[in-house]
PDB file of C-alpha atoms in Angstrom:
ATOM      1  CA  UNK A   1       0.000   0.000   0.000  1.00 82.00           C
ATOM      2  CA  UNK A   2       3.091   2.621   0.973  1.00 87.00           C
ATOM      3  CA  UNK A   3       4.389   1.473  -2.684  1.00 88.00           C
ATOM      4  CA  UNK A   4       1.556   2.022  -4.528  1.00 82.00           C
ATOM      5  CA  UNK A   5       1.129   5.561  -2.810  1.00 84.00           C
ATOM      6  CA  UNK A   6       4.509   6.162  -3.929  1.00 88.00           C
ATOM      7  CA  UNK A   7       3.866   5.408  -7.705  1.00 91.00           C
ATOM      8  CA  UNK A   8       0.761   7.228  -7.471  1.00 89.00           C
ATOM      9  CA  UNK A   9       2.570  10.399  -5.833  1.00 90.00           C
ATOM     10  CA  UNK A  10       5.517   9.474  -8.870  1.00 95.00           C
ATOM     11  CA  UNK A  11       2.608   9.576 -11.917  1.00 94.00           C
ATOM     12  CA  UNK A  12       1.115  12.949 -10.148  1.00 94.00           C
ATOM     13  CA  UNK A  13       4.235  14.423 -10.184  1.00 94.00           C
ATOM     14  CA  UNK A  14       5.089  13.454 -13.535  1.00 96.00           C
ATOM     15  CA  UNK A  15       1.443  14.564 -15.183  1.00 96.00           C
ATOM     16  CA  UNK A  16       2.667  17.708 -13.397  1.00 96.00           C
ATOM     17  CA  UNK A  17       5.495  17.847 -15.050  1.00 96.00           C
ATOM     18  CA  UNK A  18       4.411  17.257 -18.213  1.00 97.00           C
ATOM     19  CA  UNK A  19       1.640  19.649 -17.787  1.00 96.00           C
ATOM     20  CA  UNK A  20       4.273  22.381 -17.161  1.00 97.00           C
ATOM     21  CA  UNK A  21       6.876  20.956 -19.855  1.00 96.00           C
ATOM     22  CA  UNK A  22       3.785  21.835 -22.097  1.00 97.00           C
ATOM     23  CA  UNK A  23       3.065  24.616 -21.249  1.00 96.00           C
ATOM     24  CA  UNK A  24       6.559  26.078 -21.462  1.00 95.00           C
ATOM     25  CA  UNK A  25       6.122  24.975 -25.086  1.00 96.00           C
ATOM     26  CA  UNK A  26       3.048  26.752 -25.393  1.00 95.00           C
ATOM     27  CA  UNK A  27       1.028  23.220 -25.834  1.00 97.00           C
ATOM     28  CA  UNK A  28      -2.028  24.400 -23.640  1.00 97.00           C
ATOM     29  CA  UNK A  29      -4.159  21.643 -24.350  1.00 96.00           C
ATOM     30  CA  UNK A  30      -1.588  19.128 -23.759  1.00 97.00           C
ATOM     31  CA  UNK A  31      -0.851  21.043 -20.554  1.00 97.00           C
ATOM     32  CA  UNK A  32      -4.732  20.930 -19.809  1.00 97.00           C
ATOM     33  CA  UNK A  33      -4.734  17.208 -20.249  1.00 97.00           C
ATOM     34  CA  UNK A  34      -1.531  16.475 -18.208  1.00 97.00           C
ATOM     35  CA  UNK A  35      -3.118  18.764 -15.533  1.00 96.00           C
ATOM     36  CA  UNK A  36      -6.236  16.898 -15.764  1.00 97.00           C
ATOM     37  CA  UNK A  37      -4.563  13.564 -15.276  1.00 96.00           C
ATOM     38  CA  UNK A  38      -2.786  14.659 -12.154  1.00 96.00           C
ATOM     39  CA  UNK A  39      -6.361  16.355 -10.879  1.00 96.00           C
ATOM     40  CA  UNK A  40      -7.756  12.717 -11.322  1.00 95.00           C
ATOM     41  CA  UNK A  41      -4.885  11.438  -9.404  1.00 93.00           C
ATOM     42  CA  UNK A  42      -4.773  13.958  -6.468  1.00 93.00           C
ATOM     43  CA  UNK A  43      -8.048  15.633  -6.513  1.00 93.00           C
ATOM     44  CA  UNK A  44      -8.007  18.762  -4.863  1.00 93.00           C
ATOM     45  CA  UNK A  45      -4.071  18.912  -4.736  1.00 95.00           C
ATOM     46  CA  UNK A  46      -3.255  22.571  -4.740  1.00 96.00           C
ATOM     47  CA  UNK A  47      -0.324  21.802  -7.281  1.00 95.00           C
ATOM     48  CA  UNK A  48      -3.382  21.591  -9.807  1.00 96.00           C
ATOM     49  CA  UNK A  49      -4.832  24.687  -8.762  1.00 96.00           C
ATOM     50  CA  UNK A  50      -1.373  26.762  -9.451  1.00 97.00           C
ATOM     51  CA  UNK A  51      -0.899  24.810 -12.734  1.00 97.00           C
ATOM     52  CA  UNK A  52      -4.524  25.968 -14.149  1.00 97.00           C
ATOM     53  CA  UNK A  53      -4.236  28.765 -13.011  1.00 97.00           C
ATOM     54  CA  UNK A  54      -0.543  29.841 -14.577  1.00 97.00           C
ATOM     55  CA  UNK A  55      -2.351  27.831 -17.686  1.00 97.00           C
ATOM     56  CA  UNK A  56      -5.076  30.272 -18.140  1.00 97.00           C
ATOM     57  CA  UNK A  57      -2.792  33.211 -17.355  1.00 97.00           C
ATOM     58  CA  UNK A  58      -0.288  32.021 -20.346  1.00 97.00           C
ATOM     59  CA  UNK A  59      -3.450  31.417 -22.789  1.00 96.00           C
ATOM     60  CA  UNK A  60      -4.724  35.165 -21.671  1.00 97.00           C
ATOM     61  CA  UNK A  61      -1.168  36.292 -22.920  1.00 96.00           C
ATOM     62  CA  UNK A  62      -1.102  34.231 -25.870  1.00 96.00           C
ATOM     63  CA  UNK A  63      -4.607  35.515 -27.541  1.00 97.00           C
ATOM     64  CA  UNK A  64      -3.296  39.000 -26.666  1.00 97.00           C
ATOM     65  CA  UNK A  65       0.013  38.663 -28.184  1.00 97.00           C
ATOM     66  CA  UNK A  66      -1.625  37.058 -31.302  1.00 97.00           C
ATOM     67  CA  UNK A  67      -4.193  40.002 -31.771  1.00 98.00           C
ATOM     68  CA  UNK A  68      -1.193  42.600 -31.394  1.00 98.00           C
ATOM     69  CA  UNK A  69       1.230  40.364 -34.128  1.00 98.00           C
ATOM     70  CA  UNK A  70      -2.593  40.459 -36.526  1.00 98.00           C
ATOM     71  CA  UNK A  71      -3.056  44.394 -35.231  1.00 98.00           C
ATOM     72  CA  UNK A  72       0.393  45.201 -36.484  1.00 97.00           C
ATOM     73  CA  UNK A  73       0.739  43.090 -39.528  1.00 98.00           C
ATOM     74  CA  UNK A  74      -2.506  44.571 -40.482  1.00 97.00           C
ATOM     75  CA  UNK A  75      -1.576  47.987 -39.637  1.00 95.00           C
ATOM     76  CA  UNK A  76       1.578  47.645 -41.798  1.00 94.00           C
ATOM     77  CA  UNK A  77      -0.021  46.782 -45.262  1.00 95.00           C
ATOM     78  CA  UNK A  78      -2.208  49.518 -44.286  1.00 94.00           C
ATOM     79  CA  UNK A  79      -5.685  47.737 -44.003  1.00 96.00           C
ATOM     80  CA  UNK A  80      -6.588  50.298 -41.479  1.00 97.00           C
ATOM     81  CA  UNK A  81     -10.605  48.516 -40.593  1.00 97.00           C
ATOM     82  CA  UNK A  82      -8.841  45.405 -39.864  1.00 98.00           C
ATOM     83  CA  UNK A  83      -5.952  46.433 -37.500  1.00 98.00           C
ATOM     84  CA  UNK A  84      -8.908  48.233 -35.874  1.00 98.00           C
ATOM     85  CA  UNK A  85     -10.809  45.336 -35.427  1.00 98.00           C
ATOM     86  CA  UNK A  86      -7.999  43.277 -34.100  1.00 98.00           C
ATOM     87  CA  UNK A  87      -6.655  46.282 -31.659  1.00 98.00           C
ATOM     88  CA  UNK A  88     -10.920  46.762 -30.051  1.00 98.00           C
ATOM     89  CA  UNK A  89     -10.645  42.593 -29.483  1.00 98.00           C
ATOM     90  CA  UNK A  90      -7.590  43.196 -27.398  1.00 97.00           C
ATOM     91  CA  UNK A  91      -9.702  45.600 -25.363  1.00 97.00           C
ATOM     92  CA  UNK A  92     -12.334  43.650 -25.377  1.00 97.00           C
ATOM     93  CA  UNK A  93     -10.047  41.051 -23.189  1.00 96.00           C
ATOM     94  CA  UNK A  94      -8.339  44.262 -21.272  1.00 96.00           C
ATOM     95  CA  UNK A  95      -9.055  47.723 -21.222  1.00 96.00           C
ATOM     96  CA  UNK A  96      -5.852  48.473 -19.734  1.00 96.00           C
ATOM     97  CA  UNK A  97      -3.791  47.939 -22.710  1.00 97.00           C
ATOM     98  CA  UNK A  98      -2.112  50.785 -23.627  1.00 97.00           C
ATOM     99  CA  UNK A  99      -0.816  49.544 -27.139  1.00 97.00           C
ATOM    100  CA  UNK A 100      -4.199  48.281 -28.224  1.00 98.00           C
ATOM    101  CA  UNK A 101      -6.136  51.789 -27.422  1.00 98.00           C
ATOM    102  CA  UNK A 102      -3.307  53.709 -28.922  1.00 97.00           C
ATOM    103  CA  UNK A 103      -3.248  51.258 -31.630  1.00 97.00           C
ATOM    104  CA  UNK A 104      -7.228  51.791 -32.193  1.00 98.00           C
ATOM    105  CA  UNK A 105      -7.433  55.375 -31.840  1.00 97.00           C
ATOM    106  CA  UNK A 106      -4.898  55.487 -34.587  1.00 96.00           C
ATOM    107  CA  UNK A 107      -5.886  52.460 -36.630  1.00 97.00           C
ATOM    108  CA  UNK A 108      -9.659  53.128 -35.921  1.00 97.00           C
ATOM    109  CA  UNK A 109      -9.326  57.020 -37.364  1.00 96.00           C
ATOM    110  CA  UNK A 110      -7.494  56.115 -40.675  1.00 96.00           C
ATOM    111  CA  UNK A 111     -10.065  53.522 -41.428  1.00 97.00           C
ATOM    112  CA  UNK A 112     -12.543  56.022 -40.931  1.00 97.00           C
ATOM    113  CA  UNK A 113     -10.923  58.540 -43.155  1.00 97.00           C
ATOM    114  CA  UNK A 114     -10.502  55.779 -46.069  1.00 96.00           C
ATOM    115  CA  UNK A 115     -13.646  55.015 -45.829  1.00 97.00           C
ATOM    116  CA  UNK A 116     -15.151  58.420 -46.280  1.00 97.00           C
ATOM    117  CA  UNK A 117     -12.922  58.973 -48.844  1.00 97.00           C
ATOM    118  CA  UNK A 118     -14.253  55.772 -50.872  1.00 96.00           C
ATOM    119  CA  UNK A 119     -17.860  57.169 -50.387  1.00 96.00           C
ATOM    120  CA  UNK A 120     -17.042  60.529 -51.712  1.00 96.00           C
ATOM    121  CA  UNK A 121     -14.802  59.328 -54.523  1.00 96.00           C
ATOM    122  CA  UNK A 122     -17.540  56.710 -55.563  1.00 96.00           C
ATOM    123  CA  UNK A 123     -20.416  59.279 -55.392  1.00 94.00           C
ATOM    124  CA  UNK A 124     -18.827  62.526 -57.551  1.00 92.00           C
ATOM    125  CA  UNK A 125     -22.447  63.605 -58.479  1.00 90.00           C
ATOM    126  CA  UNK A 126     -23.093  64.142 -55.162  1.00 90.00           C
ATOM    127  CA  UNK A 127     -20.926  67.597 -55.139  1.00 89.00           C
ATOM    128  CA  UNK A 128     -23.950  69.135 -56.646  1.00 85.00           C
ATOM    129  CA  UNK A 129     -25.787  69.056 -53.744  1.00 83.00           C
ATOM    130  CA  UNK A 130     -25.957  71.806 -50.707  1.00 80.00           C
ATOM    131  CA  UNK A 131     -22.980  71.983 -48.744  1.00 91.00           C
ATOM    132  CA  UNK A 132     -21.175  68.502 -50.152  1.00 93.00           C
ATOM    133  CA  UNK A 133     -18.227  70.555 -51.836  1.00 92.00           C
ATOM    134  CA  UNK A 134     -17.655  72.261 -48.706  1.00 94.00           C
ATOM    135  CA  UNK A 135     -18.113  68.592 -47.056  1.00 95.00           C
ATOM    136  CA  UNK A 136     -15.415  67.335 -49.706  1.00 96.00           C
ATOM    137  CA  UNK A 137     -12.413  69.576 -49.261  1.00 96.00           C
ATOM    138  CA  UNK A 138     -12.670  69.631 -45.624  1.00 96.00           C
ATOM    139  CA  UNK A 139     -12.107  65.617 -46.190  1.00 97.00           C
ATOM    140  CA  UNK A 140      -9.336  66.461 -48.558  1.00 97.00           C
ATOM    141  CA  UNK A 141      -7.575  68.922 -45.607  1.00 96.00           C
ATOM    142  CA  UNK A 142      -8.017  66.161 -43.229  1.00 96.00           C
ATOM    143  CA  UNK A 143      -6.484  63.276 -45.899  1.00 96.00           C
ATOM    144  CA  UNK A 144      -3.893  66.059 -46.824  1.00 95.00           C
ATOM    145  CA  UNK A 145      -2.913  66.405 -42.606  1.00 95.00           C
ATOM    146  CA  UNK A 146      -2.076  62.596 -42.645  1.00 93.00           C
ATOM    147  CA  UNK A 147       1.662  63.009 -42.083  1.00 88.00           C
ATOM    148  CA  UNK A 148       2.757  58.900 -43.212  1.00 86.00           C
ATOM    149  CA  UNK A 149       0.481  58.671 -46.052  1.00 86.00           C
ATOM    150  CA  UNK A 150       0.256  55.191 -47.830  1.00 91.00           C
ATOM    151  CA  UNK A 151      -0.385  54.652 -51.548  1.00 92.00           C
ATOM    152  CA  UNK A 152      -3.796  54.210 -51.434  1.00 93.00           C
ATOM    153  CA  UNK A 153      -4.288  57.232 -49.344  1.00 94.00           C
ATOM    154  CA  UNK A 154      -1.865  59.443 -51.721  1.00 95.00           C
ATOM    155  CA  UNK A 155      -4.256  57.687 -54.465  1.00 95.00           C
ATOM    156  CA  UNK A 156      -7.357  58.849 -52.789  1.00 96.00           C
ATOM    157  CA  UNK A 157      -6.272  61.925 -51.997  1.00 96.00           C
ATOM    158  CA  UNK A 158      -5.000  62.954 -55.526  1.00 96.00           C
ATOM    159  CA  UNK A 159      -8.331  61.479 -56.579  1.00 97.00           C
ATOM    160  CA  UNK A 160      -9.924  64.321 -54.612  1.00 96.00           C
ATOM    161  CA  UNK A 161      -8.430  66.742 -55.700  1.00 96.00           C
ATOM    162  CA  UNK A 162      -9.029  66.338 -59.424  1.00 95.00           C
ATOM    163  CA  UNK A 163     -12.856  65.317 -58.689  1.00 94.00           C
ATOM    164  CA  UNK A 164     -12.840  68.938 -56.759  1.00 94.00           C
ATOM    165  CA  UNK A 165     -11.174  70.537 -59.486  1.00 93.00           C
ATOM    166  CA  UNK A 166     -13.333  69.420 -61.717  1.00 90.00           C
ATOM    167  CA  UNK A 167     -16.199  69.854 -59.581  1.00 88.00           C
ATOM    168  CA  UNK A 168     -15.718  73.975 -59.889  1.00 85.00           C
ATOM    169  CA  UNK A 169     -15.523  74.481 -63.279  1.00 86.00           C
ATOM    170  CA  UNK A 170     -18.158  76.040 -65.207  1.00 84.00           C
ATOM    171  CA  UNK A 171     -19.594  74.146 -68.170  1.00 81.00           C
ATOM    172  CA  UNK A 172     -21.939  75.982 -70.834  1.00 86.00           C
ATOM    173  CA  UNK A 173     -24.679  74.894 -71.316  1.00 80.00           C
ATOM    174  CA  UNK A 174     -27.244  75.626 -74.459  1.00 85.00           C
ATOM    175  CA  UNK A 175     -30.995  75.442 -74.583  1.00 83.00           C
ATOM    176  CA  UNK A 176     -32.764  75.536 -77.768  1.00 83.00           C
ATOM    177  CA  UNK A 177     -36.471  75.632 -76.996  1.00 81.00           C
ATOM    178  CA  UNK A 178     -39.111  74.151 -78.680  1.00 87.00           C
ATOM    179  CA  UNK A 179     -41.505  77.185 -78.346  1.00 84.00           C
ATOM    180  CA  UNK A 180     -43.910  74.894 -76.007  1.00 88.00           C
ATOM    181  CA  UNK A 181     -41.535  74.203 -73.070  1.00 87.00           C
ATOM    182  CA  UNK A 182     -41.359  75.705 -70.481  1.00 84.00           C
ATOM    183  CA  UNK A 183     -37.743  75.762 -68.640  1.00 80.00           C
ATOM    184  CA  UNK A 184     -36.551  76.946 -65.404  1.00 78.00           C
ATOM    185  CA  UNK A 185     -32.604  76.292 -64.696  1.00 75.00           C
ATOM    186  CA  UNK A 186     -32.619  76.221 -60.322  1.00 72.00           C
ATOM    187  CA  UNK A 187     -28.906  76.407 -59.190  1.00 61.00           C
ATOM    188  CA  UNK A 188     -28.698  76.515 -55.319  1.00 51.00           C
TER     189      UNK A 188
END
């Protein structure tokens, strides 16, 4: 009976060991499992307890470290909505992160800015109406402010321009009436 309480104490501390050996090799199921096996051995052993517990602590770190690498990979090829995405699900796990909210505020505000930019460049007709030109260069200042511009956003930006350019010059226009017609040109 003392020998077979020895094995089993030997097999604990061995699924403890491999639970940790696992672990330090970032193998958190494996670590689970090994944990689990000991747990089944020693229920209630307090060993257990630390092993989960520096488990779920390493797995926390893990998912946040993997959003940051996606945040950052994301925010270097300049696909601004998606490093935004991945920098709020960092938050979402803890609000204290300093490089996530930085990383959203900044990632967040240039995704914003390319997407009104798409809008406006796919809707040029839409300078016509009350207070859109005014609308459109104030984008343009605010694309023009963006001190590490990217390709697309020195695109868009050009893009802008012209379409304002354009936008502002004066086309003649000639109306031959039919004698029946009526025609009232309204220009706000």
């Amino acid at each position: 009976e003392e020998l077979d309480a020895r094995l089993d104490r030997a097999d604990f501390l061995a699924d403890m060991s491999a639970g940790y050996t696992a672990l330090r090799a970032r193998r958190f199921d494996e670590a689970e499992a090994a944990f689990a096996r000991a747990e089944a051995r020693e229920a209630g052993a307090p060993e257990v307890a630390e092993g989960r517990r520096i488990l779920a602590a390493e797995r926390f770190a893990a998912r946040i470290e993997r959003l940051r690498a996606e945040a950052e990979a994301a925010e270097r090829d300049a696909r601004w909505a998606e490093a935004a995405r991945s920098y709020a699900a960092a938050l979402e796990l803890d609000r204290a992160l300093a490089f996530a909210r930085n990383g959203y505020e900044r990632t967040n505000a240039r995704a914003e800015l390319e997407a009104a930019l798409d809008a406006t460049l796919a809707r040029p007709e839409e300078l016509n109406q009350p207070g859109e030109l005014e609308a459109a260069r104030a984008l343009l200042a605010r694309a023009r402010a963006v001190s590490e511009a990217d390709p697309k956003l020195e695109d868009q930006r050009d893009a802008l321009a012209e379409l304002l350019r354009l936008a502002v010059i004066p086309v003649p226009v000639t109306l031959v009436s039919d004698g029946f017609t009526e025609v009232r040109i309204l220009r706000e």
